[in-house]
Coordinates of C-alpha atoms in Angstrom, one line a residue:
Chain A
M1 CA -10.0 -249.4 -116.8
T2 CA -8.7 -246.1 -117.9
A3 CA -8.3 -244.9 -114.3
Y4 CA -6.7 -248.2 -113.3
A5 CA -4.2 -247.9 -116.2
R6 CA -3.4 -244.3 -115.2
E7 CA -2.9 -245.3 -111.5
N8 CA -0.6 -248.1 -112.4
G9 CA 1.4 -246.3 -115.1
I10 CA 0.2 -248.6 -117.8
E11 CA 0.5 -247.2 -121.3
V12 CA -2.7 -247.6 -123.2
A13 CA -2.0 -247.6 -126.9
D14 CA -4.6 -247.9 -129.6
P15 CA -5.4 -251.6 -129.8
A16 CA -3.9 -253.4 -132.8
P17 CA -6.4 -254.5 -135.4
D18 CA -5.7 -258.1 -134.3
T19 CA -6.8 -257.3 -130.8
V20 CA -10.0 -255.6 -132.1
R21 CA -10.7 -258.7 -134.3
L22 CA -10.0 -261.1 -131.4
S23 CA -12.3 -259.3 -129.0
H24 CA -15.0 -258.9 -131.6
S25 CA -15.0 -262.5 -132.8
L26 CA -14.2 -264.7 -129.8
Y27 CA -16.7 -267.6 -129.5
L28 CA -19.0 -268.5 -126.7
A29 CA -17.8 -271.8 -125.2
H30 CA -19.9 -274.4 -123.3
S31 CA -18.5 -277.7 -122.3
T32 CA -19.8 -280.7 -120.3
A33 CA -18.9 -284.2 -119.4
S34 CA -19.7 -286.8 -122.1
D35 CA -22.8 -288.2 -120.3
D36 CA -24.4 -284.8 -120.0
F37 CA -23.4 -283.9 -123.5
S38 CA -25.3 -286.9 -124.9
K39 CA -28.4 -285.7 -123.1
I40 CA -27.9 -282.2 -124.4
C41 CA -27.6 -283.5 -128.0
A42 CA -30.8 -285.5 -127.5
A43 CA -32.7 -282.5 -126.1
G44 CA -31.3 -280.2 -128.8
R45 CA -30.7 -277.4 -126.4
L46 CA -28.7 -276.3 -123.4
L47 CA -31.0 -275.8 -120.4
S48 CA -30.4 -273.9 -117.1
A49 CA -30.3 -275.8 -113.8
T50 CA -33.8 -274.4 -113.1
Q51 CA -35.2 -275.5 -116.4
L52 CA -33.7 -279.0 -115.9
A53 CA -35.3 -279.2 -112.5
L54 CA -38.7 -278.2 -114.0
R55 CA -38.3 -281.1 -116.4
G56 CA -37.8 -283.6 -113.7
G57 CA -34.1 -283.1 -113.0
K58 CA -32.6 -282.5 -109.6
A59 CA -33.5 -279.2 -108.1
S60 CA -30.5 -277.0 -107.1
K61 CA -29.8 -277.1 -103.3
P62 CA -30.6 -273.9 -101.4
G63 CA -26.9 -273.4 -100.5
S64 CA -25.6 -274.1 -104.0
V65 CA -23.5 -271.5 -105.7
K66 CA -26.0 -270.8 -108.5
V67 CA -28.8 -270.3 -106.0
L68 CA -26.7 -268.0 -103.8
L69 CA -25.9 -265.9 -106.8
G70 CA -29.3 -266.0 -108.3
T71 CA -28.0 -267.5 -111.6
A72 CA -29.7 -270.9 -111.5
D73 CA -31.9 -270.1 -114.4
S74 CA -28.9 -269.2 -116.7
V75 CA -27.0 -271.1 -119.3
F76 CA -23.3 -270.3 -119.0
F77 CA -20.6 -269.6 -121.6
Y78 CA -17.0 -268.6 -121.4
V79 CA -15.9 -266.0 -124.0
A80 CA -12.7 -268.0 -124.4
P81 CA -11.6 -271.6 -125.1
F82 CA -13.3 -274.2 -123.0
R83 CA -12.2 -273.6 -119.4
Y84 CA -14.5 -275.7 -117.2
P85 CA -12.5 -278.7 -115.9
N86 CA -13.7 -282.3 -115.9
T87 CA -15.4 -281.9 -119.3
G88 CA -14.7 -283.6 -122.5
C89 CA -17.2 -282.4 -125.1
G90 CA -18.2 -278.9 -126.0
L91 CA -20.0 -276.4 -128.2
L92 CA -18.8 -273.1 -129.6
F93 CA -21.3 -270.5 -130.6
A94 CA -20.7 -267.6 -132.8
R95 CA -21.1 -264.0 -131.6
S96 CA -24.4 -263.9 -133.4
L97 CA -26.0 -265.7 -130.5
E98 CA -25.4 -262.6 -128.4
E99 CA -27.1 -260.5 -130.9
H100 CA -30.1 -262.7 -130.8
R101 CA -30.2 -262.6 -127.0
M102 CA -29.1 -259.1 -126.2
D103 CA -32.4 -258.3 -124.5
D104 CA -31.9 -260.9 -121.7
G105 CA -28.3 -262.0 -121.8
V106 CA -25.6 -260.5 -119.6
A107 CA -21.8 -260.7 -119.2
T108 CA -19.2 -260.4 -116.5
P109 CA -15.4 -260.1 -116.8
F110 CA -14.9 -263.1 -114.6
D111 CA -16.4 -266.6 -113.9
S112 CA -19.3 -265.8 -111.6
G113 CA -19.3 -269.4 -110.2
G114 CA -15.9 -268.7 -108.5
L115 CA -17.3 -265.8 -106.4
V116 CA -18.7 -267.9 -103.6
H117 CA -16.0 -270.3 -102.6
V118 CA -12.9 -269.7 -104.7
L119 CA -12.2 -266.0 -105.5
V120 CA -11.5 -263.4 -102.9
R121 CA -13.4 -260.2 -103.3
P122 CA -11.8 -256.8 -102.5
N123 CA -14.5 -256.2 -99.9
P124 CA -15.7 -259.5 -98.4
A125 CA -18.4 -257.7 -96.5
E126 CA -20.2 -256.7 -99.7
P127 CA -23.0 -259.2 -100.4
V128 CA -21.9 -261.5 -103.2
R129 CA -25.0 -260.8 -105.3
D130 CA -24.3 -257.1 -105.1
F131 CA -20.8 -257.6 -106.2
L132 CA -22.0 -259.7 -109.1
S133 CA -24.7 -257.3 -110.3
R134 CA -22.3 -254.3 -110.0
H135 CA -20.0 -256.0 -112.6
E136 CA -22.6 -257.1 -115.0
L137 CA -22.3 -255.8 -118.5
P138 CA -24.8 -255.9 -121.4
I139 CA -24.1 -258.1 -124.4
P140 CA -22.6 -257.7 -126.9
D141 CA -21.4 -254.3 -125.5
Y142 CA -19.1 -256.0 -123.0
R143 CA -16.8 -256.8 -125.9
E144 CA -15.5 -253.3 -125.8
Y145 CA -14.4 -253.9 -122.2
L146 CA -12.9 -257.2 -123.3
R147 CA -11.0 -255.4 -126.1
I148 CA -9.5 -252.9 -123.6
S149 CA -8.6 -255.7 -121.2
L150 CA -6.8 -257.6 -123.9
A151 CA -4.9 -254.5 -125.0
T152 CA -4.1 -253.2 -121.5
L153 CA -3.7 -256.1 -119.0
F154 CA -2.0 -258.8 -121.1
D155 CA 1.5 -258.9 -122.4
K156 CA 0.0 -260.2 -125.7
P157 CA -3.7 -260.4 -126.3
V158 CA -3.4 -264.1 -127.3
D159 CA -2.3 -264.8 -123.7
Y160 CA -6.0 -264.6 -122.9
I161 CA -6.7 -267.5 -125.2
E162 CA -3.8 -269.5 -124.0
G163 CA -4.9 -269.0 -120.4
S164 CA -1.6 -267.3 -119.4
Q165 CA -1.8 -264.9 -116.5
P166 CA -2.3 -261.3 -117.4
R167 CA 0.6 -259.0 -116.4
W168 CA -1.8 -256.7 -114.6
S169 CA -4.6 -258.0 -112.4
G170 CA -7.1 -255.3 -113.5
P171 CA -9.5 -252.9 -111.8
I172 CA -11.9 -255.5 -110.4
G173 CA -9.7 -256.6 -107.6
L174 CA -10.5 -260.3 -107.4
M175 CA -7.8 -262.6 -106.1
G176 CA -7.2 -266.4 -106.0
G177 CA -8.6 -269.1 -108.2
D178 CA -7.3 -269.9 -111.7
R179 CA -7.6 -268.4 -115.2
R180 CA -11.3 -268.3 -114.8
R181 CA -10.8 -265.3 -112.5
W182 CA -10.3 -263.1 -115.6
T183 CA -12.2 -265.1 -118.2
H184 CA -15.3 -263.3 -119.4
E185 CA -18.6 -265.1 -118.9
V186 CA -21.9 -264.7 -120.7
R187 CA -25.1 -265.9 -119.2
I188 CA -28.3 -266.4 -121.2
P189 CA -31.5 -267.1 -119.4
R190 CA -33.4 -270.4 -119.6
E191 CA -32.2 -272.2 -122.7
V192 CA -30.1 -272.0 -125.9
W193 CA -31.0 -274.1 -128.9
I194 CA -28.2 -276.0 -130.5
R195 CA -29.2 -276.8 -134.1
T196 CA -29.3 -273.2 -135.2
G197 CA -27.2 -270.9 -137.4
D198 CA -25.4 -269.7 -134.2
L199 CA -23.6 -273.0 -133.7
Q200 CA -20.0 -272.6 -134.8
A201 CA -18.4 -275.9 -133.9
V202 CA -18.9 -279.1 -131.9
F203 CA -16.1 -280.9 -130.1
A204 CA -16.0 -284.5 -128.8
P205 CA -13.6 -287.4 -128.5
I206 CA -13.7 -289.8 -131.5
S207 CA -14.8 -292.7 -129.3
R208 CA -17.9 -290.7 -128.1
V209 CA -18.9 -289.6 -131.6
A210 CA -18.6 -293.2 -132.8
S211 CA -20.3 -294.9 -129.9
D212 CA -22.9 -292.4 -128.6
P213 CA -25.9 -292.2 -131.0
E214 CA -27.0 -288.8 -129.8
I215 CA -23.5 -287.3 -130.2
G216 CA -23.2 -289.0 -133.5
R217 CA -26.5 -287.5 -134.7
L218 CA -25.4 -284.0 -133.8
F219 CA -22.1 -284.5 -135.7
E220 CA -24.2 -285.8 -138.7
W221 CA -26.4 -282.7 -138.5
C222 CA -23.3 -280.4 -138.4
K223 CA -21.8 -282.2 -141.4
S224 CA -25.0 -281.8 -143.4
E225 CA -25.4 -278.2 -142.3
G226 CA -21.7 -277.3 -142.9
R227 CA -20.9 -276.6 -139.2
D228 CA -17.4 -277.4 -138.0
R229 CA -16.9 -280.7 -136.2
I230 CA -13.8 -281.4 -134.2
S231 CA -13.2 -285.0 -133.1
F232 CA -10.0 -286.0 -131.3
N233 CA -8.1 -288.9 -129.6
T234 CA -8.0 -288.8 -125.8
A235 CA -4.8 -290.6 -124.8
R236 CA -4.5 -291.3 -121.1
G237 CA -8.1 -290.4 -120.5
D238 CA -7.4 -286.7 -120.1
D239 CA -10.4 -285.6 -122.1
F240 CA -10.4 -282.0 -120.8
E241 CA -6.8 -281.3 -121.8
A242 CA -7.5 -282.7 -125.3
L243 CA -10.7 -280.7 -125.6
R244 CA -8.9 -277.5 -124.5
R245 CA -6.0 -278.1 -126.8
E246 CA -8.2 -278.7 -129.8
C247 CA -10.3 -275.7 -129.1
V248 CA -7.3 -273.4 -128.9
K249 CA -6.0 -274.8 -132.1
Y250 CA -9.4 -274.2 -133.7
I251 CA -9.6 -270.6 -132.6
Y252 CA -6.1 -269.9 -133.9
S253 CA -7.1 -271.5 -137.3
K254 CA -10.1 -269.1 -137.5
L255 CA -8.0 -266.1 -136.6
Q256 CA -5.6 -266.7 -139.5
Chain B
M1 CA -3.2 -274.3 -108.5
G2 CA -0.8 -275.6 -105.8
S3 CA 2.7 -276.9 -105.7
P4 CA 3.5 -280.4 -107.1
W5 CA 2.3 -283.3 -105.0
D6 CA 4.3 -286.5 -104.5
M7 CA 2.2 -289.4 -105.7
N8 CA 3.4 -291.4 -102.7
D9 CA 1.6 -289.0 -100.5
L10 CA -1.7 -289.4 -102.3
E11 CA -4.5 -292.0 -102.6
I12 CA -7.2 -292.4 -105.2
I13 CA -10.8 -292.0 -104.1
G14 CA -12.5 -291.9 -107.5
Y15 CA -12.3 -290.5 -111.0
A16 CA -13.3 -287.3 -112.7
E17 CA -15.9 -288.7 -115.1
V18 CA -19.3 -290.3 -115.0
L19 CA -19.4 -293.2 -117.4
R20 CA -22.3 -294.9 -119.1
E21 CA -22.2 -298.3 -120.6
T22 CA -21.5 -297.0 -124.2
M23 CA -18.3 -295.3 -122.9
L24 CA -16.6 -298.4 -121.6
P25 CA -13.9 -299.5 -121.2
S26 CA -12.3 -296.1 -120.5
V27 CA -9.1 -294.7 -119.1
V28 CA -10.1 -292.1 -116.5
P29 CA -8.3 -289.3 -114.6
P30 CA -8.1 -290.1 -110.9
V31 CA -9.5 -287.9 -108.1
F32 CA -6.7 -287.9 -105.4
R33 CA -6.7 -287.0 -101.8
L34 CA -3.9 -286.5 -99.4
K35 CA -3.1 -289.6 -97.3
A36 CA -2.3 -287.4 -94.3
D37 CA -5.3 -285.1 -94.6
H38 CA -8.5 -286.6 -96.0
Q39 CA -10.1 -283.2 -96.1
R40 CA -8.0 -282.2 -99.1
A41 CA -8.7 -283.5 -102.5
L42 CA -7.0 -282.9 -105.9
L43 CA -8.9 -282.7 -109.2
P44 CA -7.8 -282.6 -112.8
P45 CA -6.8 -280.9 -115.0
Y46 CA -3.3 -281.8 -113.9
S47 CA -0.1 -283.3 -115.3
F48 CA 2.3 -286.0 -114.1
N49 CA 6.0 -285.3 -113.9
A50 CA 8.6 -287.5 -112.4
G51 CA 6.3 -289.1 -109.9
F52 CA 4.6 -285.8 -109.0
V53 CA 1.1 -284.5 -109.8
C54 CA 1.4 -280.9 -111.0
N55 CA -1.0 -278.0 -111.4
A56 CA -3.9 -279.9 -109.8
T57 CA -6.9 -278.1 -108.4
E58 CA -7.3 -278.5 -104.7
V59 CA -10.8 -278.7 -103.3
P60 CA -12.1 -279.4 -99.8
A61 CA -13.4 -282.9 -99.4
Q62 CA -16.9 -281.7 -98.7
E63 CA -17.1 -280.3 -102.2
L64 CA -16.7 -283.8 -103.6
D65 CA -20.3 -284.8 -102.8
A66 CA -21.6 -281.7 -104.7
L67 CA -19.4 -282.6 -107.7
R68 CA -20.7 -286.2 -107.6
D69 CA -24.3 -285.0 -107.4
A70 CA -23.5 -282.7 -110.4
H71 CA -22.4 -285.7 -112.4
E72 CA -18.9 -284.5 -112.6
I73 CA -17.0 -287.2 -110.7
T74 CA -17.5 -290.8 -109.5
L75 CA -16.3 -291.7 -106.0
F76 CA -15.2 -295.1 -104.8
D77 CA -16.3 -296.8 -101.6
D78 CA -12.6 -297.4 -100.6
A79 CA -9.4 -295.5 -101.4
L80 CA -6.3 -297.1 -103.1
P81 CA -2.7 -295.8 -102.9
A82 CA -1.6 -293.7 -105.8
Q83 CA 1.5 -294.9 -107.7
P84 CA 3.7 -293.2 -110.3
G85 CA 3.4 -294.7 -113.8
Y86 CA 0.1 -296.3 -113.1
E87 CA -3.2 -295.9 -115.1
L88 CA -6.7 -296.0 -113.8
W89 CA -9.3 -297.5 -116.2
V90 CA -12.8 -298.9 -115.9
D91 CA -13.8 -302.1 -117.7
Q92 CA -17.1 -303.0 -119.4
G93 CA -18.5 -304.2 -116.1
F94 CA -17.8 -300.8 -114.4
A95 CA -15.0 -302.4 -112.3
Y96 CA -11.9 -300.2 -112.0
H97 CA -8.3 -301.3 -112.5
Y98 CA -5.2 -299.5 -111.4
E99 CA -2.1 -300.9 -113.0
R100 CA 1.2 -300.1 -114.7
R101 CA 0.7 -298.0 -117.8
D102 CA 2.2 -300.6 -120.2
Q103 CA 0.0 -303.3 -118.6
A104 CA -3.1 -301.1 -118.9
D105 CA -2.3 -300.4 -122.6
A106 CA -1.8 -304.1 -123.3
N107 CA -5.1 -305.0 -121.6
L108 CA -7.1 -302.3 -123.4
G109 CA -5.4 -303.3 -126.6
R110 CA -6.5 -306.9 -126.0
I111 CA -10.1 -305.8 -125.4
A112 CA -10.0 -303.8 -128.6
A113 CA -8.7 -306.7 -130.7
A114 CA -11.1 -309.2 -129.2
S115 CA -14.1 -306.8 -129.6
I116 CA -13.2 -306.2 -133.2
G117 CA -13.1 -310.0 -133.8
Q118 CA -16.4 -310.5 -132.1
A119 CA -17.9 -307.5 -134.0
E120 CA -16.8 -309.0 -137.3
A121 CA -18.4 -312.3 -136.3
A122 CA -21.6 -310.5 -135.4
L123 CA -21.6 -308.8 -138.7
K124 CA -21.3 -312.1 -140.5
A125 CA -24.1 -313.4 -138.4
W126 CA -26.2 -310.4 -139.4
N127 CA -26.5 -309.3 -135.8
L128 CA -25.9 -305.6 -136.6
E129 CA -27.0 -304.3 -133.2
E130 CA -24.4 -306.5 -131.5
A131 CA -21.7 -305.6 -134.1
E132 CA -22.4 -302.0 -133.4
R133 CA -22.1 -302.4 -129.7
L134 CA -18.9 -304.4 -129.9
A135 CA -17.4 -301.9 -132.3
G136 CA -18.2 -299.3 -129.7
V137 CA -16.3 -301.3 -127.0
A138 CA -13.3 -301.6 -129.4
I139 CA -13.2 -297.9 -130.1
S140 CA -13.6 -297.0 -126.4
A141 CA -10.7 -299.4 -125.6
D142 CA -8.4 -298.0 -128.3
D143 CA -9.5 -294.9 -130.2
R144 CA -6.7 -295.3 -132.7
R145 CA -8.1 -298.4 -134.2
V146 CA -10.0 -297.8 -137.5
E147 CA -11.7 -301.2 -137.9
P148 CA -14.5 -300.3 -135.4
L149 CA -15.2 -297.1 -137.4
A150 CA -15.3 -299.1 -140.6
I151 CA -17.7 -301.6 -139.1
K152 CA -20.0 -298.8 -138.0
A153 CA -19.6 -297.2 -141.5
A154 CA -20.7 -300.5 -143.1
I155 CA -23.7 -300.6 -140.8
R156 CA -24.6 -296.9 -141.7
R157 CA -24.3 -297.8 -145.4
R158 CA -26.6 -300.8 -144.8
E159 CA -29.1 -298.4 -143.1
G160 CA -28.8 -296.0 -146.1
N161 CA -27.3 -293.3 -143.9
A162 CA -24.7 -291.8 -146.2
T163 CA -24.0 -288.9 -143.9
G164 CA -23.3 -291.3 -141.0
E165 CA -21.0 -293.4 -143.2
S166 CA -19.1 -290.3 -144.3
L167 CA -18.9 -289.2 -140.7
M168 CA -17.1 -292.4 -139.8
A169 CA -14.6 -291.8 -142.6
D170 CA -14.0 -288.3 -141.1
L171 CA -13.2 -289.9 -137.8
A172 CA -10.8 -292.3 -139.3
A173 CA -9.2 -289.7 -141.5
P174 CA -6.2 -288.9 -139.2
V175 CA -5.2 -292.6 -139.3
L176 CA -6.3 -293.9 -142.7
A177 CA -6.8 -292.1 -146.1
E178 CA -10.4 -291.9 -147.1
R179 CA -9.9 -294.2 -150.1
L180 CA -8.3 -296.9 -148.0
F181 CA -11.0 -296.6 -145.4
S182 CA -13.6 -296.9 -148.1
L183 CA -12.1 -300.2 -149.2
L184 CA -12.2 -301.4 -145.6
V185 CA -15.8 -300.5 -145.3
D186 CA -16.5 -302.2 -148.6
G187 CA -15.1 -305.4 -147.1
Y188 CA -17.3 -305.2 -144.0
Y189 CA -20.3 -304.2 -146.1
R190 CA -19.8 -307.3 -148.1
A191 CA -19.8 -309.3 -144.9
V192 CA -23.2 -307.8 -144.1
G193 CA -24.3 -309.7 -147.1
R194 CA -25.2 -306.9 -149.6
V195 CA -22.4 -305.6 -151.7
A196 CA -23.4 -302.4 -153.3
Q197 CA -23.9 -302.5 -157.1
D198 CA -21.1 -300.0 -157.7
V199 CA -18.5 -302.0 -155.7
P200 CA -17.2 -304.8 -157.8
V201 CA -16.0 -307.8 -155.8
R202 CA -12.7 -307.8 -157.5
R203 CA -12.0 -304.4 -155.9
L204 CA -11.9 -306.1 -152.6
H205 CA -8.9 -308.2 -153.8
S206 CA -7.1 -305.3 -155.4
P207 CA -3.6 -304.1 -154.4
M208 CA -5.1 -301.1 -152.8
W209 CA -7.2 -303.4 -150.6
R210 CA -4.2 -305.5 -149.6
M211 CA -2.3 -302.3 -148.8
A212 CA -5.1 -301.2 -146.5
E213 CA -5.0 -304.5 -144.7
Q214 CA -1.2 -304.4 -144.4
R215 CA -1.4 -300.8 -142.9
L216 CA -3.9 -301.9 -140.4
K217 CA -1.8 -304.9 -139.4
A218 CA 1.2 -302.7 -139.0
A219 CA -0.7 -300.1 -136.9

């Protein structure tokens, strides 16, 4: 990043305390469609595609993105507000989750899922798995790179939360896709239990909390354990936009 | 993200949601494809502006099957033409409707009102399971109504689930103050046939209770 900044004449100032705090405390976000979320609540844990298949779920197809990248046995998180479209419910985990899984978790400064079909790599001849492993960072150390990215590439560090494009594309050289191209991802192998001290907040539409017993029970658990619960109306059926908006609002409220 | 798409150039081939019975009825975001090129599909998130679909994610048609297999979208057998100002929603029998937004709102409002009435009747008949189900239909049809939440809260109280009852009050909080909601729950709990010892019957006829009723009627 330092070389990139020098080459592009970007002034790298000492990051403001807010930037340090933001990069240090950003939550790990995992969102799913309501149907899957109900199953996750019932199981009490997030399972990788491989673990789901081992428990009788559908096996990943040989040509699927996760199989091609070798990430099928991972649980995925964005280090950002919820960014996966077509989802309406979500979980935010505190940074403490990374500290508990620093031996086997890994991060990348982009959404790995976009590498196969969406994002354009600087050298398309390089095998995609090689590109991925070349950019993997240990957790939670990757937050130092995140801090420098927020301070260097964006007009304002909060642009990262809002999903506004960075002014500078950065040294990785990926092109195409959407905001997930520069959203940091954390992958944790196999499974992540939900009802633990690492759970920061749960998000779901009011109708789902009221009508789905499993989602309702997770909200009840959060209430009794003092975890944050965010329920919201979903006018016009646009669950994802409502979920994203509520998450951004929540993150801002915690940054105050 | 691409440039805006004229709705008149699009057709609807499904919706970006996989619904289960407890989620119905539900307004759903359409999955579009270009009328002129069936290999190009558009997915949410997007916004509508003056008859255009803006900021949609374009995907090749062959990806749609993978998304369906991943339980992210539902695809129709046949396509229907997209129209500005229309809403796609799925009824309790999993049949989809595509109609003017005001018409869709009215139909969903009618389903919510009818389901609340049926849920109240089921409560009085001590059919709590059916009351719970119908309250779920009502809240799915219109998530701004608080009566279904109050019915569910009364059932939770009947079950001795104080956290569950309190959770329903949390869900209703943006619309109705906790105290008024509590009065509403008291009324439904009374219908279940077992008024709690600490809730005098006269409280149900208090000015506060009447105020709660009036606010609900006005909502």
